[in-house]
XYZ file of C-alpha atoms in Angstrom:
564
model
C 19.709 9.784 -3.356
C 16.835 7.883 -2.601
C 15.570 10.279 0.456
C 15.860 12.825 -2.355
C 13.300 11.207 -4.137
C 11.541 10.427 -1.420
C 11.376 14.228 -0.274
C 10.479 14.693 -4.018
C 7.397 12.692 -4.248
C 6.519 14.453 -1.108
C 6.883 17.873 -2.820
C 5.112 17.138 -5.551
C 2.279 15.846 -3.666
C 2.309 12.216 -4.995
C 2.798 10.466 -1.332
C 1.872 11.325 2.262
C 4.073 12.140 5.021
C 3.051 9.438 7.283
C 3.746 7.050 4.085
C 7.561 8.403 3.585
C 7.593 7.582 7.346
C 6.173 4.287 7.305
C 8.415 3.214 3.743
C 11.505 4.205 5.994
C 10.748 2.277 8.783
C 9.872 -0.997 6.182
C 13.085 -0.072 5.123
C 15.151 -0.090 8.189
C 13.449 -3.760 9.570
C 13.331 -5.492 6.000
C 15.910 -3.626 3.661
C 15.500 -3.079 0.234
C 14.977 0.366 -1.343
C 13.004 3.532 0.054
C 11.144 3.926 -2.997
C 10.546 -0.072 -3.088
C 9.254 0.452 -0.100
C 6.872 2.958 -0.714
C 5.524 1.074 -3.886
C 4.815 -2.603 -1.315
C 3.554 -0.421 0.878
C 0.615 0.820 -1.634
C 1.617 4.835 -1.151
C 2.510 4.875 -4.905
C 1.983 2.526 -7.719
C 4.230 1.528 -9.733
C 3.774 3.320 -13.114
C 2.962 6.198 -11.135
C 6.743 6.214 -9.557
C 8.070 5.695 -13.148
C 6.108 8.483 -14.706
C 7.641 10.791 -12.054
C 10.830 9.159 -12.714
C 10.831 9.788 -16.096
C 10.015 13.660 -15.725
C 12.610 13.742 -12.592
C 15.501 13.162 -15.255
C 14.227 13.678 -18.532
C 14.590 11.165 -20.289
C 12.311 7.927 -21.385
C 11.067 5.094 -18.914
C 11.955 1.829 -19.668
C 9.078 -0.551 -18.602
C 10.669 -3.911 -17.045
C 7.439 -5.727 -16.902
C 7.228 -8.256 -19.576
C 11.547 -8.121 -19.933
C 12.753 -11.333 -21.091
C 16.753 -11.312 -20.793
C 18.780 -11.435 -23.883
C 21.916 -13.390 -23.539
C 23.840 -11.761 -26.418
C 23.028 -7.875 -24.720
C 23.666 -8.936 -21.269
C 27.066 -10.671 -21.892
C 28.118 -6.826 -22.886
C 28.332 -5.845 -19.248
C 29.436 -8.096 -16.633
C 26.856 -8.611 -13.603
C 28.565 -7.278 -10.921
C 29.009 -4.475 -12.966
C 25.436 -3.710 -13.968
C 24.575 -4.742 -9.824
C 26.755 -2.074 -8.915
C 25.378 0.625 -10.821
C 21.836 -0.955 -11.122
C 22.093 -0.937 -14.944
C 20.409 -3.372 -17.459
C 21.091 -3.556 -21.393
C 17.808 -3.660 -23.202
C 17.944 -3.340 -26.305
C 20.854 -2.082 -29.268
C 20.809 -0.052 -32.443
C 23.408 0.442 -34.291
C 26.140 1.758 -31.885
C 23.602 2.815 -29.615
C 22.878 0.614 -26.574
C 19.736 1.208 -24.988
C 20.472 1.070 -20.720
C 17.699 0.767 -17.820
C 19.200 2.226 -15.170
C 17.598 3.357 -11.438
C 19.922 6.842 -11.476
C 20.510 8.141 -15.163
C 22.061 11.052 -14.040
C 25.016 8.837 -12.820
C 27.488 9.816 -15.062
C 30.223 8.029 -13.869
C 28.048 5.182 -14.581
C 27.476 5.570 -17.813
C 31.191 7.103 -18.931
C 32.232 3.131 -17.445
C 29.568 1.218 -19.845
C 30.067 3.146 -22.154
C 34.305 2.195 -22.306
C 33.357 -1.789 -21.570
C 30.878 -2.131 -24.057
C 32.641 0.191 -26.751
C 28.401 1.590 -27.476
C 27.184 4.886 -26.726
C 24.923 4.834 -24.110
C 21.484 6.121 -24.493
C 19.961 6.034 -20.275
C 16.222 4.806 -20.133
C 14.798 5.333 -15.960
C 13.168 2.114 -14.198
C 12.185 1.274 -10.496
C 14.420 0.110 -8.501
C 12.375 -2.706 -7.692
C 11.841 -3.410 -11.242
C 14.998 -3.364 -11.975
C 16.380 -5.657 -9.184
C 13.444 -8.133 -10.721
C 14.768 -8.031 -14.527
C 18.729 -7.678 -13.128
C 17.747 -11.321 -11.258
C 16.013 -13.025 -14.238
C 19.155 -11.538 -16.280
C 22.145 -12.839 -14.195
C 22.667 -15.251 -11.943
C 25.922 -16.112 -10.618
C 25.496 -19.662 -10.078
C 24.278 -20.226 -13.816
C 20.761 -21.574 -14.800
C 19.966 -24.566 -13.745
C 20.419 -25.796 -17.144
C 23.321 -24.558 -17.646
C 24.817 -26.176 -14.603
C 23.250 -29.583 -15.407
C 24.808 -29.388 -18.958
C 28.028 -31.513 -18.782
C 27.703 -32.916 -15.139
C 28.161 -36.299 -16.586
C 31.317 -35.316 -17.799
C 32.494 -33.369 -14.798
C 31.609 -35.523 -11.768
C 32.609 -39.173 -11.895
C 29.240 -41.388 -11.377
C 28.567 -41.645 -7.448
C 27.116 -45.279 -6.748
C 25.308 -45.592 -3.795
C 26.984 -46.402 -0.703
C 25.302 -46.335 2.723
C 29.461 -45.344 4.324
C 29.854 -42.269 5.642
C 33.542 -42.142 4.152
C 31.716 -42.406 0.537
C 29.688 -39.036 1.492
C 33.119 -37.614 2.978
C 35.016 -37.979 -0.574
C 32.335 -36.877 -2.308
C 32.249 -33.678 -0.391
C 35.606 -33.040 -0.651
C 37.059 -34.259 -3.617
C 35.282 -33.234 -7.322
C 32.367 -31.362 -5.642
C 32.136 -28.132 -8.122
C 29.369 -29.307 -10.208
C 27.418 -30.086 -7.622
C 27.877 -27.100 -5.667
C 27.535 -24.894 -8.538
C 23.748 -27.672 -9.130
C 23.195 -26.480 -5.370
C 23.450 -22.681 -5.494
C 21.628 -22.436 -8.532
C 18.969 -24.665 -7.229
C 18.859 -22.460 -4.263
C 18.758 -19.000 -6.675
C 16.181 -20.140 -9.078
C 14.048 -20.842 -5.649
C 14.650 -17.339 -4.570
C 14.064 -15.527 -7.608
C 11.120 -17.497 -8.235
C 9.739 -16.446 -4.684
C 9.381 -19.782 -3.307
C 8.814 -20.165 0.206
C 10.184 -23.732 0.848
C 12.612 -26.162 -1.655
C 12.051 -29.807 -1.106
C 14.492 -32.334 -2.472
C 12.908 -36.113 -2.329
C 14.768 -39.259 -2.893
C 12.743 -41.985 -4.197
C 13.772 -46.259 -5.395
C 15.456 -44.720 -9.100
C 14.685 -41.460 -8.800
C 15.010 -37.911 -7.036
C 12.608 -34.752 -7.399
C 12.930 -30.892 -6.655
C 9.996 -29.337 -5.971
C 9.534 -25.427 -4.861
C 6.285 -24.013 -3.022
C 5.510 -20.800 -4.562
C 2.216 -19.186 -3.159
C 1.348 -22.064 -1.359
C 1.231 -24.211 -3.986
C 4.285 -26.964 -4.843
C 5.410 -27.028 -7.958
C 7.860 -29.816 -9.766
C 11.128 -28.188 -10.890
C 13.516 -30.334 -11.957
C 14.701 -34.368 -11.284
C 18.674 -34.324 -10.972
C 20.218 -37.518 -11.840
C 20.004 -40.366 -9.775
C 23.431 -40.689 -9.151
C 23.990 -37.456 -7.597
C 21.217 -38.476 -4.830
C 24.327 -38.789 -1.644
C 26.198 -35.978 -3.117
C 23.462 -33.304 -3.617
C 23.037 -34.055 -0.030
C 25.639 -34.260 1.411
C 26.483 -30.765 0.039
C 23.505 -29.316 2.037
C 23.952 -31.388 5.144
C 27.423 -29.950 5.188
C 25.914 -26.184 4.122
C 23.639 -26.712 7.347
C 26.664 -28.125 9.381
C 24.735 -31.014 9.794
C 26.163 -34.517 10.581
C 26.621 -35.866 7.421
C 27.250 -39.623 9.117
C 24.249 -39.624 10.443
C 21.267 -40.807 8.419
C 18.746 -42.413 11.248
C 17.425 -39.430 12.445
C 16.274 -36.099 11.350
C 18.247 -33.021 11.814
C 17.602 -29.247 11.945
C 20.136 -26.546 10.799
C 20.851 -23.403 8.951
C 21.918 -21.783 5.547
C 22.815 -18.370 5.621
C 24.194 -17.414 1.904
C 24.485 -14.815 -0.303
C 22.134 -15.645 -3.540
C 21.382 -12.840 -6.221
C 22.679 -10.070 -4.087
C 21.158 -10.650 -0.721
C 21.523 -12.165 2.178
C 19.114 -15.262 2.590
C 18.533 -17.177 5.732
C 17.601 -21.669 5.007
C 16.058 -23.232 7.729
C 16.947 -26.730 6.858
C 15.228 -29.849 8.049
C 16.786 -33.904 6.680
C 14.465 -36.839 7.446
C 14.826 -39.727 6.697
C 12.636 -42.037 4.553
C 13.025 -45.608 3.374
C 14.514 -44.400 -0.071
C 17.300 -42.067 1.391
C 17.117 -38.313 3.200
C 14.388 -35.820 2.666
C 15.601 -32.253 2.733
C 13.458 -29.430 3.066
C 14.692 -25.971 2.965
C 12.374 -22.934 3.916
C 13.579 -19.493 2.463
C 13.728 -16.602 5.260
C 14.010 -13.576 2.191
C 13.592 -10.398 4.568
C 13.310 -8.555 1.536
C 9.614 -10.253 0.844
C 8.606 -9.566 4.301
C 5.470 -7.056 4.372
C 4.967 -5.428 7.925
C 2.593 -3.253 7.060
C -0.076 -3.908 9.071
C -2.709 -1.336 6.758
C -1.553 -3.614 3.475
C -2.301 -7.179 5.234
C -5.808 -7.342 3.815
C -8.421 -6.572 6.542
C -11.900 -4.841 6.087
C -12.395 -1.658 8.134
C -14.414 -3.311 10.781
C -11.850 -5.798 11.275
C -8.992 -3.248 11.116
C -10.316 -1.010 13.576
C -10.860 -3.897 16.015
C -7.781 -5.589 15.208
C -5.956 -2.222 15.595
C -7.813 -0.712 18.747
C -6.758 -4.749 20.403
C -3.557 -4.401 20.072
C -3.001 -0.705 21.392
C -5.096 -1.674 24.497
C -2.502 -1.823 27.623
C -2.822 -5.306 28.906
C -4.722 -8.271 27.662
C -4.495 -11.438 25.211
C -4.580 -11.115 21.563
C -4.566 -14.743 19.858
C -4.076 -15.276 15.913
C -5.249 -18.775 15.022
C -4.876 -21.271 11.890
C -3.005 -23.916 10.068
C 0.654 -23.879 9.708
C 1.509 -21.272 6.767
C -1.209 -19.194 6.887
C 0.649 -16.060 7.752
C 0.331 -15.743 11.643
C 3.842 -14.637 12.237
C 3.811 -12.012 9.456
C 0.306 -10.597 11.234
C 2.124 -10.861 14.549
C 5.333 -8.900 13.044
C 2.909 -6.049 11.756
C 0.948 -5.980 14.700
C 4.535 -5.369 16.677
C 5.794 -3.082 14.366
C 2.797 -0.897 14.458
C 3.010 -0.768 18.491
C 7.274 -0.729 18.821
C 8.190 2.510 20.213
C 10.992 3.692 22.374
C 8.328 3.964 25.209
C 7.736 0.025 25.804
C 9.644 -3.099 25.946
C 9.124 -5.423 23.696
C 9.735 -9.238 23.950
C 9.252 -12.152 22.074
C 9.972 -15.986 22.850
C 9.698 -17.704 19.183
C 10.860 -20.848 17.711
C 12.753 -20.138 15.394
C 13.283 -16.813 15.192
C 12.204 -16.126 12.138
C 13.230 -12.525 11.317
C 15.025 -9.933 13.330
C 13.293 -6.681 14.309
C 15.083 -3.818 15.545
C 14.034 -2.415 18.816
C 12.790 -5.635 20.117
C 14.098 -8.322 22.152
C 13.037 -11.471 20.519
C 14.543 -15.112 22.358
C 15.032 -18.159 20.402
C 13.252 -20.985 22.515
C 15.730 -23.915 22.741
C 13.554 -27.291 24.540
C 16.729 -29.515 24.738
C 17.930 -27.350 27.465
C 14.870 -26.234 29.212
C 14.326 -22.639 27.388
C 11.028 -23.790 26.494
C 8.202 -20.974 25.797
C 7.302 -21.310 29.677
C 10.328 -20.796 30.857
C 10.852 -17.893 28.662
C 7.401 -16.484 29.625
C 8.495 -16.585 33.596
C 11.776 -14.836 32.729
C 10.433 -11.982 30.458
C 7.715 -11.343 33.864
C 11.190 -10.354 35.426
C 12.406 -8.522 32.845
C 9.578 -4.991 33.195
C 8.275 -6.040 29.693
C 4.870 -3.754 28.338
C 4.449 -6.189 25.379
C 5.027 -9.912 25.374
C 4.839 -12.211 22.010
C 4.499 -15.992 22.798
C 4.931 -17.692 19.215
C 2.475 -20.263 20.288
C 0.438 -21.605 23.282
C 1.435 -25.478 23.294
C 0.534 -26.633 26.886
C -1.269 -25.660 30.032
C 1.976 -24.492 31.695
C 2.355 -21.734 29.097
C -1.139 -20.750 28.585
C -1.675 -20.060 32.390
C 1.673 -18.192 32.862
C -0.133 -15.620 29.372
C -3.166 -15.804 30.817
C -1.534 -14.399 34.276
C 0.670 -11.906 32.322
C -2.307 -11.213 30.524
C -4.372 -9.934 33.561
C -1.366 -8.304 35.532
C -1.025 -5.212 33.175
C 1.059 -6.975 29.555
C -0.589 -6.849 26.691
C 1.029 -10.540 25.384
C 0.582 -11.991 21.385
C 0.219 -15.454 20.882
C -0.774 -18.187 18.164
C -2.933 -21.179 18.555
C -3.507 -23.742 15.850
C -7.405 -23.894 15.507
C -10.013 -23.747 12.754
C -11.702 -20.432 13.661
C -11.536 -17.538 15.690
C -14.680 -18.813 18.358
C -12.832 -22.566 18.748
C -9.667 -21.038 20.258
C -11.883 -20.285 23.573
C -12.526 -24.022 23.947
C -9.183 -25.126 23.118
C -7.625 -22.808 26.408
C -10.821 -24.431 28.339
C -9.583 -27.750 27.235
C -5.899 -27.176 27.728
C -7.055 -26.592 31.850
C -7.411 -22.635 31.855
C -10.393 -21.762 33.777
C -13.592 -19.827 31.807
C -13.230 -17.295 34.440
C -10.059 -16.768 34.043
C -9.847 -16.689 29.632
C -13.125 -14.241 29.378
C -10.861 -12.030 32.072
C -7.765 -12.292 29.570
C -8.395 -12.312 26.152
C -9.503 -9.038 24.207
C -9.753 -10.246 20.921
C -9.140 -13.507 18.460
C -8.266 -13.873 14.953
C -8.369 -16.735 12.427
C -6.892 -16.479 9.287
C -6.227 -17.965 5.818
C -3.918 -16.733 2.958
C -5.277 -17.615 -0.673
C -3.668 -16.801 -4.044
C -3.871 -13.595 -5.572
C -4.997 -13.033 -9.154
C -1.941 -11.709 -11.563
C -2.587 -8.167 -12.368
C -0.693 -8.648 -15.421
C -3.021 -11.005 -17.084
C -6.100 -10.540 -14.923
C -9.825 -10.930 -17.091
C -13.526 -10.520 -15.886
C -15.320 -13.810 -15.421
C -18.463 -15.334 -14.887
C -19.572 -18.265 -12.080
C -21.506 -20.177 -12.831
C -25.300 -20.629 -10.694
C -23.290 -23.925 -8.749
C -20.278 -22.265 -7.652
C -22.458 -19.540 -6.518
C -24.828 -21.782 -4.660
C -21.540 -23.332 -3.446
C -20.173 -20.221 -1.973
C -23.975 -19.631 -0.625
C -23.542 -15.879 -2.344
C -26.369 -14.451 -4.208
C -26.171 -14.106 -7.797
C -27.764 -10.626 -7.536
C -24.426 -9.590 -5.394
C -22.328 -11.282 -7.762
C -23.857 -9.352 -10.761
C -21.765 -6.110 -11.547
C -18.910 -7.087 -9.058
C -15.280 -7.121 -10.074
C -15.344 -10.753 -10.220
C -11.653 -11.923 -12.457
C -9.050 -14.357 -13.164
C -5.941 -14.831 -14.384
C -5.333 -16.000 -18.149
C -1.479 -16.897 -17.055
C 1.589 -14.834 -18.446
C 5.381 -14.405 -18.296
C 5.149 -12.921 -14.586
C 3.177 -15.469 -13.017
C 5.025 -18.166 -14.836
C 1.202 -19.002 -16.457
C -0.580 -19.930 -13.093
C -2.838 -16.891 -13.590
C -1.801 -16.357 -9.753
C 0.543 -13.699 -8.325
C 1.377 -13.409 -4.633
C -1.201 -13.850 -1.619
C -4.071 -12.500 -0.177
C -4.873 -12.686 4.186
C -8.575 -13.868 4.398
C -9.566 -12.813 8.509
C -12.400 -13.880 11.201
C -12.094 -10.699 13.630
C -13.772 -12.103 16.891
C -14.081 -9.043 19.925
C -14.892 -10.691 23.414
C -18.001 -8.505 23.698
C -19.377 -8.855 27.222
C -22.257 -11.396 25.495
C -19.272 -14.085 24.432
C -17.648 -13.301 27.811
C -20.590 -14.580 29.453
C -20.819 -17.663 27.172
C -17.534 -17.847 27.690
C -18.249 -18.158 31.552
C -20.751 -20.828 30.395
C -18.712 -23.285 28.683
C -20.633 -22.671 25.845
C -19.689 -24.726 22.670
C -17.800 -22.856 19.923
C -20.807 -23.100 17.089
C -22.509 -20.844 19.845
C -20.163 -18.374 20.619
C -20.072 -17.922 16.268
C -23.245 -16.943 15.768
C -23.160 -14.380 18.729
C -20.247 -13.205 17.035
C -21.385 -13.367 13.761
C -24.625 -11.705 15.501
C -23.076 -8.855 16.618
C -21.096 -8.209 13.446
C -18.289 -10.657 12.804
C -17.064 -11.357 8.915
C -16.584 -15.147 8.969
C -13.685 -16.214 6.893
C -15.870 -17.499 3.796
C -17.726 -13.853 4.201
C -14.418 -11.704 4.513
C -13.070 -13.826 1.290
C -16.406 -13.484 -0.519
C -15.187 -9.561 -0.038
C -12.212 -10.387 -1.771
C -13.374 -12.224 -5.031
C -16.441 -9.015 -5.442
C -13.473 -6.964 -5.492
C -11.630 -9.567 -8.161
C -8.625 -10.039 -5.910
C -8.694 -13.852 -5.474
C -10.740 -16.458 -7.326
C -13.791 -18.926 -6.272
C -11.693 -21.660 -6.191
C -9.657 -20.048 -3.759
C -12.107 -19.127 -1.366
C -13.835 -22.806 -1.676
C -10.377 -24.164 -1.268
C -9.122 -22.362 2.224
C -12.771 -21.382 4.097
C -15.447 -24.034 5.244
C -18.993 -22.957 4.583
C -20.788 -21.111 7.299
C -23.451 -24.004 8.140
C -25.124 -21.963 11.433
């Protein structure tokens, strides 16, 4: 049904080709729906999908946007029910139920709601991706956190601390539904609230949740304190951890079934003077975005970024901090280049998502696979493309940098502040000048701020400081797009909604090869960069707050001044 539509849209002019292409290949490495697809992907907004929608089957479209769930409609039809036939009660008159549904001309579908519920059914059309949103805020297996945390004290018998590892053991075993029940809802609520990592944080009398959501953390909840050994305990054993052992930290996985999909934990316990610190990352392959045109660049910075990566051979390095979306540039960049004509391999740690059609290694230290020894095997293995997920030491920088200059093109991350310091940082790890303005083709430093909710976005004014601040003239400011967010149901009144790549594009002209050559220092090589072209990061985000996709605070927050 859905490459009907998808054919559709195509007939009727509303997307390109190459987009129906590109939305099927999203959907084949990520999941998640063909026209969902096409919508992340930009080829179709999304009132434009439900206008066609709505003409498709004739009848009305049932905008999901501001939907707040009500418990007395939703209890008509069972969730796995309205899951299964992607159906949502919104509203009722009389004996007429009003039903969202992605296929109203499922009339098998409707004959069944209409015998549980006892209504008639009157079908309203809504995305699928809509619809999965408002289905998740509408049922959750697991229950609402407050739901769960309602009557705990009468369901688990009061855990006092003990430091034995039989204590955890009982607890664990014996009366443990409340807590798993606290535990999968904690985990849900994360998901559906697109959180990135859940950290759970014992303290003297007291314990904390907190979820990052767009980079920012955010206080959830505080379960009682006497729940601290069983809450973890229940992950530890989720992660096949030991549980006995609190002394030092421990790495594992999750991989459970939460709101309908599959969701991968990468779970890390360390310990602190006050009891185990858990932190959970979420690995949702249904939030990954591979496509490479939708990341954020300016056209300059495309075309390089773009012409670097199809070159044959040579080293392409994306820099910055830790969660600043190198891996997710690195995943487009190999998605845009995977076809059946090259090998592709990767050596990462961990693995964070699986890619079909490429050969991606998990690098395991304790018994030698390190990213070295990964790098020497894949030079036996007739690779074209070569991802190292980062350059750590001097042994695997000089086996990329030979890879590099013997016909691969290899990928790789370093962890500097800009694009022109990762040339002094090989230099410094013992890579010869000679041999890095050779290798590398091109280097790229990034950021990711917050995006500005389009639901509640507003024009605003800065005022002459913050402009001074983010050295940008007030005549360029003037007449730009320059907004905010008020705050609002669907950015849960942050006035942010999802994030934003902010890129330094550096190409190894043959003037910062030669300063390359002569151990030039890194302010240098920026202003022959910036010279020759080169957006800075504060100049490629200034881009992006003209255009009123982030904010000044934003910009000041994640890019230093240019001070050249």
């Amino acid at each position: 049904m859905q490459e009907d539509i998808g054919q559709k849209l195509l007939d009727a002019n509303l997307i390109a080709a190459n987009a129906l292409e590109k939305a099927a290949l999203q959907q084949k490495n990520t999941g998640g729906s063909l026209t969902g697809n096409l919508v992340k992907i930009g080829a179709i907004s999304e009132a434009d999908l439900l206008e066609f929608l709505a003409r498709l089957y004739h009848v009305p479209a049932a905008d999901l946007a501001s939907y707040e769930p009500d418990p007395a409609l939703t209890k008509l039809i069972p969730g796995d029910v309205a899951t299964k036939f992607m159906a949502l009660p919104i509203s009722r008159s009389g004996r007429r139920l009003l039903v969202a549904m992605s296929n109203p001309s499922n009339i098998f579908a409707i004959d069944d709601i209409k015998f549980i519920t006892g209504y008639e059914v009157e079908p309203h059309v809504a995305s699928e991706a809509a619809l999965k949103k408002a289905l998740d805020r509408a049922y959750d297996s697991a229950g609402t956190m407050a739901d769960v945390m309602k009557g705990m004290e009468e369901d688990l018998a009061v855990v006092e601390e003990d430091d034995s590892a039989e204590a955890d053991a009982g607890i664990a075993g014996a009366d443990e539904a409340p807590i798993v029940k606290l535990v999968n809802s904690l985990i849900a609520d994360a998901v559906r609230k697109g959180a990135s990592d859940i950290h759970i944080e014992p303290y003297e009398k007291s314990m904390r949740v907190r979820f990052r959501i767009d980079g920012m953390l955010h206080e959830m909840m505080a379960p009682p304190y006497k729940f601290k050994a069983a809450i973890l305990s229940r992950l530890k054993i989720m992660a096949e951890l030991d549980i006995a052992e609190r002394r030092v930290p421990q790495d594992g996985r999750i991989k459970i079934k939460v709101i309908n999909r599959t969701i991968d934990l990468r779970v890390s316990s360390l310990p602190t003077i006050f009891g185990e610190k858990i932190v959970m990352r979420i690995l949702d392959k249904t939030n990954l975005n591979i496509d490479l045109e939708k990341l954020g660049f300016e056209p300059r910075p495309m075309k390089d970024f773009t012409s670097a990566i199809a070159s044959p051979y040579g080293m392409v390095l994306v820099t910055g901090p830790t969660g600043s979306g190198k891996t997710t540039t690195l995943y487009s960049a190999l998605s845009r280049i995977n076809t059946p004509e090259v090998n592709v391999m990767t050596a990462e740690d961990p693995v964070e998502y699986n890619l079909d059609g490429i050969n991606q290694v998990l690098v395991h230290e304790d018994i030698g696979l390190t990213f070295a020894a990964a790098l020497k095997a894949f030079l036996r293995q007739d690779p074209n493309i070569i991802m190292v997920g980062e350059i750590r030491d001097l042994e695997t920088a000089s086996i990329a940098v030979k890879a590099a200059l013997t016909g691969h093109l290899v990928l790789s991350t370093l962890h500097t502040n800009d694009a022109a310091s990762a040339i002094g940082r090989l230099i410094d790890m013992g890579i010869e000048p000679f041999l890095v303005a050779s290798s590398v083709n091109l280097i790229l430093a990034q950021r990711l701020v917050r995006r500005v909710c389009s639901s509640c976005r507003r024009p605003v004014d800065l005022d002459a400081e913050i402009l001074r601040e983010l050295q940008l003239d007030p005549s360029e400011a003037k007449g730009s797009g320059l907004s905010d967010g008020a705050g609002c149901v669907e950015c849960s009144n942050t006035g942010y909604r999802g994030r934003q790549g902010v890129y330094e594009v550096m190409t190894m002209s043959p003037r910062l090869r030669d300063l390359t050559l002569d151990r030039a220092p890194a302010s240098d090589i920026k202003k022959s960069a910036i010279a020759e072209g080169m957006l800075t990061l504060r100049r490629d985000g200034l881009e992006k707050l003209k255009r009123g996709v982030t904010t000044a605070e934003e910009i000041l927050k994640e890019t230093a001044a240019d001070d050249l």
